[in-house]
């Protein structure tokens, strides 16, 4: 009888341990699933953050490119104005914002104003021209 009870106890104990191991395995599967979902969520969030950062960088780069283009356009136009014999002695300042060139300063004649505007307008990157040029003839201050 003792042997039967011992065998029965061993069988019950083995069954209980098997159930506990099975339940632990199920719990681990749930933990594994939860961990997998958390990893997927983290990866999705990281990808979204990278996309947002990339878009922001693209916008900033485009903006910086605009500033560089405006500065380069101003320098190029100023150089062209200085090369022109009718304008070489003029006091013309050039500024550019979003492709719109503004000329300020003094020139010796209306012909010089016209010539300066022609030079600016022939650059293909100029969207429009504003001028605040003042004609001051020789000896006029």
Short mmCIF file of C-alpha atoms in Angstrom, two decimals:
data_model
loop_
_atom_site.label_atom_id
_atom_site.label_comp_id
_atom_site.label_asym_id
_atom_site.label_seq_id
_atom_site.Cartn_x
_atom_site.Cartn_y
_atom_site.Cartn_z
CA UNK A 1 0.00 0.00 0.00
CA UNK A 2 2.87 2.25 0.81
CA UNK A 3 4.31 1.65 -2.61
CA UNK A 4 0.97 2.43 -4.26
CA UNK A 5 0.70 5.66 -2.22
CA UNK A 6 4.27 6.58 -3.07
CA UNK A 7 3.65 5.92 -6.75
CA UNK A 8 0.43 7.90 -6.58
CA UNK A 9 2.22 10.73 -4.80
CA UNK A 10 4.98 10.69 -7.39
CA UNK A 11 2.40 10.72 -10.19
CA UNK A 12 0.49 13.62 -8.59
CA UNK A 13 3.74 15.47 -7.92
CA UNK A 14 4.90 14.91 -11.50
CA UNK A 15 1.55 16.08 -12.85
CA UNK A 16 1.63 19.17 -10.63
CA UNK A 17 5.17 20.02 -11.70
CA UNK A 18 4.22 19.51 -15.35
CA UNK A 19 1.23 21.83 -14.96
CA UNK A 20 3.37 24.42 -13.17
CA UNK A 21 6.00 24.23 -15.89
CA UNK A 22 3.28 24.54 -18.54
CA UNK A 23 1.76 27.55 -16.81
CA UNK A 24 5.19 29.11 -16.43
CA UNK A 25 5.79 28.55 -20.13
CA UNK A 26 2.46 30.20 -20.95
CA UNK A 27 3.32 33.11 -18.68
CA UNK A 28 6.68 33.40 -20.40
CA UNK A 29 4.94 33.34 -23.77
CA UNK A 30 2.71 36.22 -22.62
CA UNK A 31 5.75 38.09 -21.33
CA UNK A 32 7.51 37.38 -24.63
CA UNK A 33 4.50 38.63 -26.59
CA UNK A 34 4.29 41.76 -24.44
CA UNK A 35 8.02 42.35 -24.86
CA UNK A 36 7.70 41.85 -28.61
CA UNK A 37 4.87 44.40 -28.78
CA UNK A 38 6.92 46.87 -26.74
CA UNK A 39 9.90 46.42 -29.06
CA UNK A 40 7.65 46.92 -32.10
CA UNK A 41 6.17 50.08 -30.56
CA UNK A 42 9.62 51.43 -29.74
CA UNK A 43 10.81 50.73 -33.29
CA UNK A 44 7.73 52.47 -34.75
CA UNK A 45 8.23 55.48 -32.48
CA UNK A 46 11.92 55.66 -33.40
CA UNK A 47 11.08 55.49 -37.11
CA UNK A 48 8.47 58.25 -36.76
CA UNK A 49 10.94 60.40 -34.82
CA UNK A 50 13.58 59.85 -37.50
CA UNK A 51 11.08 60.79 -40.24
CA UNK A 52 10.12 63.97 -38.35
CA UNK A 53 13.79 64.83 -37.83
CA UNK A 54 14.57 64.18 -41.50
CA UNK A 55 11.71 66.47 -42.59
CA UNK A 56 12.87 69.18 -40.21
CA UNK A 57 16.44 68.89 -41.45
CA UNK A 58 15.24 69.05 -45.06
CA UNK A 59 13.30 72.23 -44.28
CA UNK A 60 16.28 73.78 -42.48
CA UNK A 61 18.62 72.81 -45.29
CA UNK A 62 16.28 74.32 -47.85
CA UNK A 63 16.07 77.49 -45.77
CA UNK A 64 19.86 77.67 -45.41
CA UNK A 65 20.22 77.03 -49.13
CA UNK A 66 17.95 80.00 -49.72
CA UNK A 67 20.14 82.24 -47.59
CA UNK A 68 23.27 81.05 -49.35
CA UNK A 69 21.64 81.51 -52.76
CA UNK A 70 20.54 85.04 -51.85
CA UNK A 71 24.02 85.94 -50.61
CA UNK A 72 25.64 84.46 -53.72
CA UNK A 73 23.18 86.33 -55.94
CA UNK A 74 23.97 89.62 -54.18
CA UNK A 75 27.70 89.09 -54.58
CA UNK A 76 27.34 88.14 -58.25
CA UNK A 77 25.22 91.23 -59.02
CA UNK A 78 27.53 93.56 -57.10
CA UNK A 79 30.47 92.22 -59.12
CA UNK A 80 28.58 92.83 -62.39
CA UNK A 81 27.69 96.37 -61.32
CA UNK A 82 31.32 97.13 -60.45
CA UNK A 83 32.51 95.86 -63.87
CA UNK A 84 30.24 98.27 -65.72
CA UNK A 85 32.11 101.51 -66.61
CA UNK A 86 28.93 103.61 -66.13
CA UNK A 87 28.46 102.30 -62.60
CA UNK A 88 31.98 101.71 -61.30
CA UNK A 89 32.04 104.99 -59.33
CA UNK A 90 28.46 104.69 -58.09
CA UNK A 91 27.63 103.88 -54.48
CA UNK A 92 25.20 101.00 -54.94
CA UNK A 93 24.40 98.53 -52.19
CA UNK A 94 22.79 95.21 -53.12
CA UNK A 95 20.62 93.05 -50.89
CA UNK A 96 18.61 89.99 -51.81
CA UNK A 97 15.76 88.22 -50.05
CA UNK A 98 14.09 85.19 -51.63
CA UNK A 99 15.40 86.20 -55.06
CA UNK A 100 14.11 89.78 -54.79
CA UNK A 101 17.04 92.15 -55.30
CA UNK A 102 17.00 95.62 -53.75
CA UNK A 103 19.40 98.33 -54.91
CA UNK A 104 20.04 101.34 -52.69
CA UNK A 105 22.52 104.17 -52.91
CA UNK A 106 23.48 106.96 -55.27
CA UNK A 107 24.28 107.11 -58.97
CA UNK A 108 25.33 109.96 -61.25
CA UNK A 109 22.45 109.84 -63.77
CA UNK A 110 19.16 108.30 -64.79
CA UNK A 111 21.13 106.35 -67.41
CA UNK A 112 23.09 104.76 -64.53
CA UNK A 113 19.81 103.76 -62.84
CA UNK A 114 18.56 102.16 -66.06
CA UNK A 115 21.87 100.39 -66.62
CA UNK A 116 21.92 99.00 -63.04
CA UNK A 117 18.37 97.66 -63.43
CA UNK A 118 19.29 96.03 -66.76
CA UNK A 119 22.27 94.27 -65.20
CA UNK A 120 20.18 92.93 -62.32
CA UNK A 121 17.29 91.78 -64.52
CA UNK A 122 19.46 89.72 -66.85
CA UNK A 123 20.40 87.33 -64.02
CA UNK A 124 18.06 84.32 -64.32
CA UNK A 125 17.89 83.85 -60.53
CA UNK A 126 16.40 87.28 -59.92
CA UNK A 127 12.66 87.13 -59.31
CA UNK A 128 12.19 90.90 -59.19
CA UNK A 129 14.07 94.14 -58.59
CA UNK A 130 13.35 97.01 -56.25
CA UNK A 131 15.42 100.13 -56.37
CA UNK A 132 15.91 103.04 -54.05
CA UNK A 133 18.64 104.62 -56.12
CA UNK A 134 19.02 108.38 -55.92
CA UNK A 135 20.46 110.38 -58.84
CA UNK A 136 23.07 112.85 -57.71
CA UNK A 137 24.97 114.55 -60.46
CA UNK A 138 28.65 115.51 -60.21
CA UNK A 139 29.27 118.09 -57.52
CA UNK A 140 25.86 117.50 -55.89
CA UNK A 141 25.86 116.23 -52.34
#
